[in-house]
Every structure is written in structure tokens, then in C-alpha cells.
Amino acid sequence: MDAALALGEAARGTTAPNPNVGAVLVKDGAIIGRGATGPGGRPHAEAVALTEAGEATRGATLFVTLEPCAEPGRGPACADALVTAGIARVVAAIGDPHPRVNGAGFVKLLAAGISVETGPGADAAARSMEGFLTRQRSGRPFVTLKLALSIDGCLATSSGESKWITGGEARADVHRERARADMVLVGRGTLDADAPRLETARRKAVLTSEAAPVGWEIVKEPEAIARLEAVDSILLEGGAGAAAAFLAADLVDRLLVYRAPILLGGRPGVGDFGLASLAAAHGRWRRSGTRPLGADMVEIYERVRP
């Protein structure tokens, strides 16, 4: 399953509106086929692995990060293709909550006499496909808010200077996060002040603006992200006003706080988002990890929801 998870993770940010699935076929202790969801969502990972394995599929075991689809789309249903290929066993990390699947893929496999096991690698698969899963369960993309701050929580000096708060290793990590997201979104102030090129971003958008540079999209308000097509994950890169708008709407699922060992006494990283009381702030976020990046540190926080 680890190999399937790695294949799916490598496809992250390229497969929307479909999930970034990884699949590995094993027979007699050897891998005979590997696959990941293709760009734009096709072909599916299972189809790629079956094609690579060729005639050797009968009696093989499929390790896949998500339940195989049950209904034909632009191609045959993966569950049907697995039955035709003579797969003996399917090990899936998690089920697919999409209404056209939601257990139906497993039912088809079991009806054809294929052994089905679920659970191995479930946590890693859910993290890797968090954008797709959030879209299915909540009807909107998964939003990660990135903040580059000083020790005292500032994103710029009092005069507005912000290049560069963090060092090269932290900025390289941000480039990787951009590549993993379907869209990078910035506020109008950040666009005007920094004119970010966002080289690794596949789609770029600006919040609450009447105009945008060529190649950029406009998101009128935070809630409008639900209407974006083929966008399951968003990296929100500020500034303080955009961060506050999404926090006020409770649309931030993860925080990436890149913290530099400097003090600025300048402009705060997040604007007022209408917090009613100090008590209301507690229990909303869980720190899930920290990593050193040169002299800097990234802190990762997950939103705690009922």
C-alpha cells in the first residue's frame, strides 16, 4: 500500500475534479503494474495499472488508495475492469464517498467473487485526497492558509516591507505546497503590493477584485470557492485581509505558519475576523506537526470541527 500511496501523492494537484488515486498490482510477490490518476482525472489509476500488467492480471492483488468506481464515465467502470481482468483480491485504503460510488464499487467486486479488504493506509490516503474528500462531504474545496510571520506574528514591517521574512528553505517548501494545490488564491492587497508570480501555481486567483492580470481568475467572496470548477484544494497566501475573510467564514481547514526567528513590531499577519471572545478561540485548532526549514520553522495546524 505504501507504493500506491506514493503514486497517488505524486499526482496531487493535477487530477481535479477526480481524486489523486494510486494503484499497484501484485502477483506472486512481485509488482506487475503501477498506476496513478492521470492529469485532469483520466485515465484512472486502476486502468493504468491494468494496462501495464497486461495479460498477467489473473489472480493478482490490487492495492489501491480509494474504492474503485462503479459506473462507467468516459471509460469503463474500474470495478468492471477488475472483474474482467480476473483480479482475485482488492485492498483499498478508504471508500469513495462520491454518490455514484459510495460502496457500490465494493459490492460489484464482492458479487464477482473478489476478496475485498479496506483500511490499510487509510489515514495517509485521506490526507492525500483531502481536497476531493472535502468537496464530496462539504461541497467546497479544502483550504490551506499559508502565513509567513515573524516571532511576534507580523507579515511585514510597519512600512510594508515583507521580502523576505523567511529564508530559502521555507520559500522552497511553499513552492512545493503551491504545486500540490489546484489553485493559489491571494488578496487584492497582496497582488498589488507584491505582484507574486506564483510560478509553480497551476491556477491563480485574486479575492474581492474587479480586475485581475491576464491568466488570473477572480473570486468575489470566500463562499464563491464552492462554485469553482475542477478545484478541490486551494492554497490561500494572504494577506491579512484575505486571511481574516476566510477565517470569519470558517473556510480554513489547515494553517501553514512559516515562522522566522526575527521580531518586526509591524503589520499583523491576520486581520480582525470577528472573534467573539477569548474562550471562543480555544479548541478550534490542533497542531499536527512542526518542521525546521533552515533557520525557520513551519507549524501545521488542523481545524477542529464537530
PDB file of C-alpha atoms in Angstrom, residues 17 31-32 35 42 55 71 102 117 134-135 146 158 166 170 181-182 192 201 209 233 271 281 289 291 298:
ATOM      1  CA  PRO A  17     -12.122  17.078 -10.302  1.00  0.00           C
ATOM      2  CA  ILE A  31       4.726  -5.805  -8.648  1.00  0.00           C
ATOM      3  CA  ILE A  32       3.319  -6.287 -12.150  1.00  0.00           C
ATOM      4  CA  GLY A  35      -0.790   3.476 -11.897  1.00  0.00           C
ATOM      5  CA  ARG A  42      -8.229  10.368 -16.670  1.00  0.00           C
ATOM      6  CA  GLU A  55      -2.061 -10.468 -19.562  1.00  0.00           C
ATOM      7  CA  GLU A  71     -20.296   3.293 -13.019  1.00  0.00           C
ATOM      8  CA  ASN A 102     -20.160   5.086  -2.005  1.00  0.00           C
ATOM      9  CA  GLU A 117     -10.195  -5.564   2.350  1.00  0.00           C
ATOM     10  CA  THR A 134     -13.820  17.751   1.360  1.00  0.00           C
ATOM     11  CA  ARG A 135     -15.537  18.541  -1.933  1.00  0.00           C
ATOM     12  CA  LYS A 146      -0.262  29.924   4.465  1.00  0.00           C
ATOM     13  CA  SER A 158       5.303  48.880   9.678  1.00  0.00           C
ATOM     14  CA  THR A 166      11.650  33.644   5.730  1.00  0.00           C
ATOM     15  CA  ALA A 170      10.975  27.885   3.728  1.00  0.00           C
ATOM     16  CA  ALA A 181      -2.809  22.763  -4.775  1.00  0.00           C
ATOM     17  CA  ASP A 182      -5.353  23.095  -7.572  1.00  0.00           C
ATOM     18  CA  ASP A 192      -0.839  44.976  -5.743  1.00  0.00           C
ATOM     19  CA  ALA A 201       0.764  27.528  -9.372  1.00  0.00           C
ATOM     20  CA  SER A 209     -11.362  42.298  -7.052  1.00  0.00           C
ATOM     21  CA  SER A 233      -7.776  22.318  -2.978  1.00  0.00           C
ATOM     22  CA  GLY A 271      -6.847  40.960  10.404  1.00  0.00           C
ATOM     23  CA  ALA A 281     -10.679  30.854  20.259  1.00  0.00           C
ATOM     24  CA  GLY A 289       3.280  18.909  13.163  1.00  0.00           C
ATOM     25  CA  ARG A 291       9.412  21.015  10.834  1.00  0.00           C
ATOM     26  CA  VAL A 298       6.832  25.597   9.775  1.00  0.00           C
TER      27      VAL A 298
END
